[in-house]
Coordinates of C-alpha atoms and ligand atoms in Angstrom, one line a residue:
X956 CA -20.1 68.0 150.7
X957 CA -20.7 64.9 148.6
X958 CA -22.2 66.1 144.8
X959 CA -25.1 64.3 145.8
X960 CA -25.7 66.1 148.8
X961 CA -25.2 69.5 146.7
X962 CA -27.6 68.4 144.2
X963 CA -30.0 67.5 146.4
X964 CA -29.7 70.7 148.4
X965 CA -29.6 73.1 145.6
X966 CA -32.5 71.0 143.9
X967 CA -34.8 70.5 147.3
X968 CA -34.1 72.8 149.7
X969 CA -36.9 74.0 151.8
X970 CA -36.6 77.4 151.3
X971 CA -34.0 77.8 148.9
X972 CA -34.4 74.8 146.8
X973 CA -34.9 74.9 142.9
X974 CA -38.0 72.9 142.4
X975 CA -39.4 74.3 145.6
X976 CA -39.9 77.7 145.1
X977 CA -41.3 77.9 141.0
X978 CA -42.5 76.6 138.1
X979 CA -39.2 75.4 135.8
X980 CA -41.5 74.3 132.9
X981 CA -42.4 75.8 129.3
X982 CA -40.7 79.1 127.3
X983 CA -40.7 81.8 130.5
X984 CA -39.1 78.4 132.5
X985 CA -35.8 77.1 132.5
X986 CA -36.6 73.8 130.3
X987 CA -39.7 72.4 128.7
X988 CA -40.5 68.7 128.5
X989 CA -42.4 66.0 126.5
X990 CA -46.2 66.8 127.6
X991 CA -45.6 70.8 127.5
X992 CA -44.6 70.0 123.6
X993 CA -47.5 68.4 122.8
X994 CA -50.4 66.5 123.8
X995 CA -49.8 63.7 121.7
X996 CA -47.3 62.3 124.1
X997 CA -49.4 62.0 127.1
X998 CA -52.7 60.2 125.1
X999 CA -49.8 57.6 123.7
X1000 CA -49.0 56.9 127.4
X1001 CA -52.8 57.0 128.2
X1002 CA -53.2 54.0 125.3
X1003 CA -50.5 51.9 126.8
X1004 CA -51.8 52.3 130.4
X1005 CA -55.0 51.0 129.3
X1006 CA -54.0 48.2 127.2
X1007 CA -51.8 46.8 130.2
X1008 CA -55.1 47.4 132.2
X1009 CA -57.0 45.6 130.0
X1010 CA -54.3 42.7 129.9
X1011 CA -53.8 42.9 133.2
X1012 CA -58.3 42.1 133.2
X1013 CA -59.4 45.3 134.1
X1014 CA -59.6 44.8 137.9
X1015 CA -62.2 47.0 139.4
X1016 CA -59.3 48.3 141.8
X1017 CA -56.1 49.9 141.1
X1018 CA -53.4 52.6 141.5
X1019 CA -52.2 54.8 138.9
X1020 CA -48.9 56.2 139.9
X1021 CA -47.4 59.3 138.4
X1022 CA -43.4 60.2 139.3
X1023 CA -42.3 63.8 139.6
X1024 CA -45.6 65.2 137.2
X1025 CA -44.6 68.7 136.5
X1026 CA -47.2 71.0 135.7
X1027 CA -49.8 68.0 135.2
X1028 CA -49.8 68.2 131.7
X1029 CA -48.9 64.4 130.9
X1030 CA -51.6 63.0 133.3
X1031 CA -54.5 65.3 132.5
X1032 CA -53.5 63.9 128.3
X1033 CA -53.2 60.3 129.3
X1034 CA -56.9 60.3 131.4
X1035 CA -58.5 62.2 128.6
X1036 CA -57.8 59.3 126.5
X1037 CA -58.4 56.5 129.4
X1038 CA -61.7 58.0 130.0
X1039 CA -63.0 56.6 127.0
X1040 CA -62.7 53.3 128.4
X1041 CA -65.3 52.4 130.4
X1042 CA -64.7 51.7 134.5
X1043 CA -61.1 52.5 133.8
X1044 CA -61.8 56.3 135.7
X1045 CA -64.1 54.5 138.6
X1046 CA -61.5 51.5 139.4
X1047 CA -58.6 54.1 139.5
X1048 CA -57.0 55.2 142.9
X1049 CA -54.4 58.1 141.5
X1050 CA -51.5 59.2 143.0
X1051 CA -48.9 61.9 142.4
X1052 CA -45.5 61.4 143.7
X1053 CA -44.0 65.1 144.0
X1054 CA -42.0 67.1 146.3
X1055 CA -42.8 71.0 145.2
X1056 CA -45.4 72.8 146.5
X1057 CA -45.5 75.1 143.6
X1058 CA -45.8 71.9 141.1
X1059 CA -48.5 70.2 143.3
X1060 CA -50.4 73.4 143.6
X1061 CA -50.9 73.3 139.5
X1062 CA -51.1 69.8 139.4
X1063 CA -54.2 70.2 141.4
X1064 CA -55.9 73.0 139.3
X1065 CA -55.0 70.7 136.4
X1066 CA -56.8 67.2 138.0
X1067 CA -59.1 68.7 139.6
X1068 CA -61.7 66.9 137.8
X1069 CA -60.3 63.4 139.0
X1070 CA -60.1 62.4 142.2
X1071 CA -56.6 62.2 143.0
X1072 CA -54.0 62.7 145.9
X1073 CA -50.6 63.4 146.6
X1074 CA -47.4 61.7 147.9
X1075 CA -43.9 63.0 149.0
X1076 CA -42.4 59.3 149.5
X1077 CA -43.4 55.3 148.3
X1078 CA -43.6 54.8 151.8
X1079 CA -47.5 57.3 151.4
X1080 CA -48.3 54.9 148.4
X1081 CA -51.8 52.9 149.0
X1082 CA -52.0 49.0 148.4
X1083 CA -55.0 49.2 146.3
X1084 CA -55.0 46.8 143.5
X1085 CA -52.3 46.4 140.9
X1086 CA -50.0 49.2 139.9
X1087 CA -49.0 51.1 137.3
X1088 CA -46.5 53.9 136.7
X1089 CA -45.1 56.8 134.8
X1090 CA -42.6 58.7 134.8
X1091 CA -41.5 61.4 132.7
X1092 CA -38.0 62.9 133.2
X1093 CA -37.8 62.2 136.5
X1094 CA -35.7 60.0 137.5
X1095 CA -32.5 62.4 136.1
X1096 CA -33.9 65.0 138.9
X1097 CA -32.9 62.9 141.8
X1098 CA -29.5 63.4 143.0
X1099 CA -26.5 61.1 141.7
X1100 CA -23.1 60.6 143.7
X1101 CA -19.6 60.6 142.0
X1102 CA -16.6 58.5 142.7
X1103 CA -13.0 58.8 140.7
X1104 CA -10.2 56.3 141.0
X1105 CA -6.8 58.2 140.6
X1106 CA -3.0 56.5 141.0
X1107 CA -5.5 52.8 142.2
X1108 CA -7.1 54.7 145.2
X1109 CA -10.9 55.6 145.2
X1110 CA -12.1 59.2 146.1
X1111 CA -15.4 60.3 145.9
X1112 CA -16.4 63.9 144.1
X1113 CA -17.3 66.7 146.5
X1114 CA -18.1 70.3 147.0
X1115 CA -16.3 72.7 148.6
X1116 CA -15.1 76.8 148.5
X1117 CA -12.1 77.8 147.9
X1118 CA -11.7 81.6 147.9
X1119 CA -15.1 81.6 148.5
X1120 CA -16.3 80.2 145.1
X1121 CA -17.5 76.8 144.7
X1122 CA -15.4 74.2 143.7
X1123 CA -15.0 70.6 143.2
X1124 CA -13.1 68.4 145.3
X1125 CA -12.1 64.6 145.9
X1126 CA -11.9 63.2 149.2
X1127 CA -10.5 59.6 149.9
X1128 CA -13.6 56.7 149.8
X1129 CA -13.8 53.1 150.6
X1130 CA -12.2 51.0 147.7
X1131 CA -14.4 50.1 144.7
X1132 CA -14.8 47.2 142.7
X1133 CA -15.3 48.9 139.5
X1134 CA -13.8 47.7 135.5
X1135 CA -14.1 51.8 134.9
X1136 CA -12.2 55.1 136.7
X1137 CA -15.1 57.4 137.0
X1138 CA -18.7 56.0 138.5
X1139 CA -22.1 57.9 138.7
X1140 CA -24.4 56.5 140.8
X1141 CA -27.8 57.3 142.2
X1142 CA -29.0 55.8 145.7
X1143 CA -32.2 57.6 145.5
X1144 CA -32.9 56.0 142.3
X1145 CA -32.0 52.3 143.6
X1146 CA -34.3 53.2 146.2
X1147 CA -37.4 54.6 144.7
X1148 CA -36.7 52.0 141.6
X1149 CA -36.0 49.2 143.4
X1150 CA -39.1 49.6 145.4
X1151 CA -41.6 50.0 142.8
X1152 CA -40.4 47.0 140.9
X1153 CA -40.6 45.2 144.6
X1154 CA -44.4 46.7 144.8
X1155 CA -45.0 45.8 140.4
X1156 CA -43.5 42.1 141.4
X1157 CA -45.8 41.7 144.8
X1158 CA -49.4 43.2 143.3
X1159 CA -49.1 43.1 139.7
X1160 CA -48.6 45.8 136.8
X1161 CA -46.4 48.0 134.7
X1162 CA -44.2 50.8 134.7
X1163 CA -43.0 53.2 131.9
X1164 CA -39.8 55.0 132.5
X1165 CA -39.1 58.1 129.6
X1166 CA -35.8 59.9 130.2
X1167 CA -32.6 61.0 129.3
X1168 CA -29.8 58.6 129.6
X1169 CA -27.9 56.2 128.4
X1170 CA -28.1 52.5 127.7
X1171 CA -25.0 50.7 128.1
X1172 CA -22.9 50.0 131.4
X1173 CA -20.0 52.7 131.5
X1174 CA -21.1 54.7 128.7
X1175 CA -21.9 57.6 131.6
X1176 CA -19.1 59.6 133.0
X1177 CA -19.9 63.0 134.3
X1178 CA -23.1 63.6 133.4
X1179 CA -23.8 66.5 135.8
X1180 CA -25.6 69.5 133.7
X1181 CA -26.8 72.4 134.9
X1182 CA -29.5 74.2 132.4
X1183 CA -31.2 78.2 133.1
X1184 CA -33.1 79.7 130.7
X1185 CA -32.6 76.8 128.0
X1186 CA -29.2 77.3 128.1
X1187 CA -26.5 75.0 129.7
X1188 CA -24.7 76.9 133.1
X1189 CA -22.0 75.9 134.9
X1190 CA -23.4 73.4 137.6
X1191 CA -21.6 75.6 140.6
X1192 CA -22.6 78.9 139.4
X1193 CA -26.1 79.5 141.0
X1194 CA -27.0 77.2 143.1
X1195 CA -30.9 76.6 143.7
X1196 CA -31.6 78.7 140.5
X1197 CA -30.7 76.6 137.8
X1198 CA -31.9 73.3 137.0
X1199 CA -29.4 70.3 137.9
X1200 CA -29.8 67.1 136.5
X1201 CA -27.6 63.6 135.3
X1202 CA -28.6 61.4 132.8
X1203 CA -30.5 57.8 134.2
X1204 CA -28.3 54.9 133.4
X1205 CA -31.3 52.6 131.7
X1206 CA -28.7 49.5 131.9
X1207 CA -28.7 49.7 135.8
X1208 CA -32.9 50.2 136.0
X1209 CA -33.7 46.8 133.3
X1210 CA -31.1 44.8 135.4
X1211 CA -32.5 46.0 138.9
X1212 CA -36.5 44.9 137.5
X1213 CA -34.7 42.0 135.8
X1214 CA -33.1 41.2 138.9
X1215 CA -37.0 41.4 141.0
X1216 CA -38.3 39.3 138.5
X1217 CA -39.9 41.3 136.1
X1218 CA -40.3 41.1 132.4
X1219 CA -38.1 43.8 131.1
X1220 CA -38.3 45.6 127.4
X1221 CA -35.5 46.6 125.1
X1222 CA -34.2 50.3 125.9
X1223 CA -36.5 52.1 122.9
X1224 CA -35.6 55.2 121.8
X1225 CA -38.6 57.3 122.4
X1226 CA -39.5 58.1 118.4
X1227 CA -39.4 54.3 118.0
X1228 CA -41.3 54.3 121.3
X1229 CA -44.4 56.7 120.0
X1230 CA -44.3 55.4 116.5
X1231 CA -45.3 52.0 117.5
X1232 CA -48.3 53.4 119.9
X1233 CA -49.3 55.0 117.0
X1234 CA -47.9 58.5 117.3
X1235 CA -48.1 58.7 113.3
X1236 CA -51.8 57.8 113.1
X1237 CA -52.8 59.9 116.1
X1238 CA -51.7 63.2 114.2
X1239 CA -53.1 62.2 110.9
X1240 CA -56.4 62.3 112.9
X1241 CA -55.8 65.2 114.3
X1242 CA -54.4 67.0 111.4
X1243 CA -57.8 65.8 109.7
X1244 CA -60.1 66.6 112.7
X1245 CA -57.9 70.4 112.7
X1246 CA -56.7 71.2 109.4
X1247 CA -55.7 74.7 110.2
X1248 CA -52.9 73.7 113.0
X1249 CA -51.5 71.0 110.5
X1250 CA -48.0 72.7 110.5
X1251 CA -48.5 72.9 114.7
X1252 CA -49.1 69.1 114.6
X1253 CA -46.2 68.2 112.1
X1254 CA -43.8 70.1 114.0
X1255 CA -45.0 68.9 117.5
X1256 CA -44.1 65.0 116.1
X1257 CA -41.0 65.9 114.6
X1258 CA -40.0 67.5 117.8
X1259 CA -41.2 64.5 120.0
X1260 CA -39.6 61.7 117.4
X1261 CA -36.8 62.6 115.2
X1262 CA -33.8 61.2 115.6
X1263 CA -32.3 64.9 115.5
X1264 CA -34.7 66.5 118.6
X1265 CA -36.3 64.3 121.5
X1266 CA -36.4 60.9 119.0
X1267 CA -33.2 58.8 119.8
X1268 CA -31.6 61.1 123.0
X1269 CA -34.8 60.4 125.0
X1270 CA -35.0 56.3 125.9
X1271 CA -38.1 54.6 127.3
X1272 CA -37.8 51.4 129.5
X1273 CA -41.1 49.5 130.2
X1274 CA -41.3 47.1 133.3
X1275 CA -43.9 44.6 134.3
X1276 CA -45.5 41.7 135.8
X1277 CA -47.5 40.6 133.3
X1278 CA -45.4 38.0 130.9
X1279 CA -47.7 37.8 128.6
X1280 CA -48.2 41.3 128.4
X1281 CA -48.0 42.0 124.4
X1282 CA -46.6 44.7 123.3
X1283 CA -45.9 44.9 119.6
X1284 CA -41.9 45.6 118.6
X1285 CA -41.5 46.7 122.3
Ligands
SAH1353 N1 -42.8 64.9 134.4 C1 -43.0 66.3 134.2 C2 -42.0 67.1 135.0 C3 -40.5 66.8 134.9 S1 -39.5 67.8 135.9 C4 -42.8 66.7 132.7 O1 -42.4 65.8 131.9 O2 -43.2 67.8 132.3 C5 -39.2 66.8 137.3 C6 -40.4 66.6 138.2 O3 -40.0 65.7 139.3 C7 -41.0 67.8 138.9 O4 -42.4 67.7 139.0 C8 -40.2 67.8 140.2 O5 -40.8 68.7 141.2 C9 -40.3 66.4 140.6 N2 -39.3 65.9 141.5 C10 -37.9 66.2 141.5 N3 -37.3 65.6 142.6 C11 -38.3 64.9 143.2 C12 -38.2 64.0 144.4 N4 -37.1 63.8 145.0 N5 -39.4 63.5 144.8 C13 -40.6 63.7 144.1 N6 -40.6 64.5 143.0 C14 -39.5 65.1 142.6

């Protein structure tokens, strides 16, 4: 089978799939994420959100979006700082796009203070005012498909046994018209991407993309990981027990929103990213409101924004309609 097939399998398989059947998130997890660090990440979301509201006039109507929201961790952050603003919480219609049961059933317990509801495809998504989107390492979940040229002919990567282990493969493919050898591509992503830019383009609004990945065309390769227990695995060892991912080529998602006619930021690197939202000030605060978890605070921003942890591997891409939307050194 295709790698995108196996990734998809091993990752959403009814019964046996990865992200169906548990939690993958925090220390007794597999991996941990932005929001589970710290809650600092999801309030610096929660500030942009509401400034692009507020540009966008604060319409008495709209739909917050969240992609693939784990635990709930980074929504339940960003609304405890939109809160403050008042109507932002009354004109909000919010909608969680996620495919485990396990993840919606804590998502729940987590909003269940907010009214909110939940979505297994775009095609579920309600026209209600203006959108606007997050989504936090999830668009390196969805499944990627692999394609080699060797001696000028095109195969694509597969998945078969041999002797009864897995193994990879290469079966003969349609010709590409490709400058590179090696090509990693993700239709789901196209699809999912291409139609939220469509919907941002048609009713307004923004969307924040934070992820792994890479920024320039070709830089990719194989980019198929396979992490259990936070360690990397071989990608064919256990299938639906380990995490799969590949990293999200940001060049492809600015040019597809370019493309629709959107207004498209740099790729930031995410410390760049929190700094100018005001990461920096934010911990001050709390370091002053909390003096006893100063060295919990410090090390929660070093972890989020050094260049060395989550600051310059993790990239942030920001979409909208709104050209005059003004974001400072974004
Ligand atoms: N954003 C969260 C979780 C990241 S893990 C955080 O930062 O902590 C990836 C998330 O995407 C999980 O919630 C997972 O269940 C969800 N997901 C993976 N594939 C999906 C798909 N095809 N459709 C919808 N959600 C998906």
């Amino acid at each position: 089978m295709p790698v995108s097939t196996f990734m998809a399998l091993c990752l959403s398989h009814p019964a046996y799939g990865y992200y169906m059947t548990r939690d993958p998130l925090g220390a007794a997890g597999d991996f941990t994420t932005a929001p589970e660090i710290s809650g600092m990440f999801g309030e610096m979301l929660g500030g942009l959100i509401v400034h692009a509201w507020e540009q966008a006039g604060s319409p008495d109507r709209f739909t917050l979006l969240e992609c693939g929201p784990g635990r709930g961790t980074l929504m339940t952050d960003l609304l405890r700082l939109a809160k403050r603003r008042p109507g932002f919480i009354e004109a909000m219609e919010l909608v969680l796009l996620e495919t485990s049961p396990v993840l919606r059933e804590s998502q729940a317990t987590l909003l269940s203070h907010v009214p909110h509801r939940h979505i297994g495809s775009l095609a579920d998504l309600p026209d209600n005012g203006p959108l606007f989107v997050v989504a936090n390492e999830f668009f390196d979940a969805l499944p990627v498909s692999q394609y080699v040229r060797h001696k000028g002919k095109w195969f694509e990567r597969v998945v078969g046994l041999e002797n009864d282990a897995l193994t990879f493969g290469l079966i003969p493919t349609e010709p590409r018209y490709e400058p590179r050898d090696f090509v990693e591509t993700s239709e789901l992503t196209q699809q999912i991407w291409g139609g939220l830019c469509a919907e941002l383009e048609r009713r307004g609004g923004m969307a924040v993309v934070v992820d792994y990945g890479y920024s320039h065309p070709g830089k990719g390769g194989d980019t198929l990981q396979a992490v259990q227990n936070h360690a990397s695995v071989d990608p064919l060892e256990s299938p639906g027990e380990a995490d799969l991912t590949a990293h999200v080529d940001f060049f492809q998602l600015a040019q597809d929103a370019g493309q629709l006619g959107l207004t498209v930021s740099k790729i930031i690197p995410q410390g760049v990213f929190l700094k100018t939202l005001g990461i920096d000030e934010r911990c001050a605060q709390m370091i002053g409101a909390y003096p006893a978890n100063t060295s919990k605070y410090k090390s929660e921003l070093v972890r989020l924004t050094a260049p060395d942890q989550m600051g310059e591997l993790f990239k942030v891409l920001v979409v909208t309609s709104m050209l005059d939307l003004d974001l400072p050194g974004i």
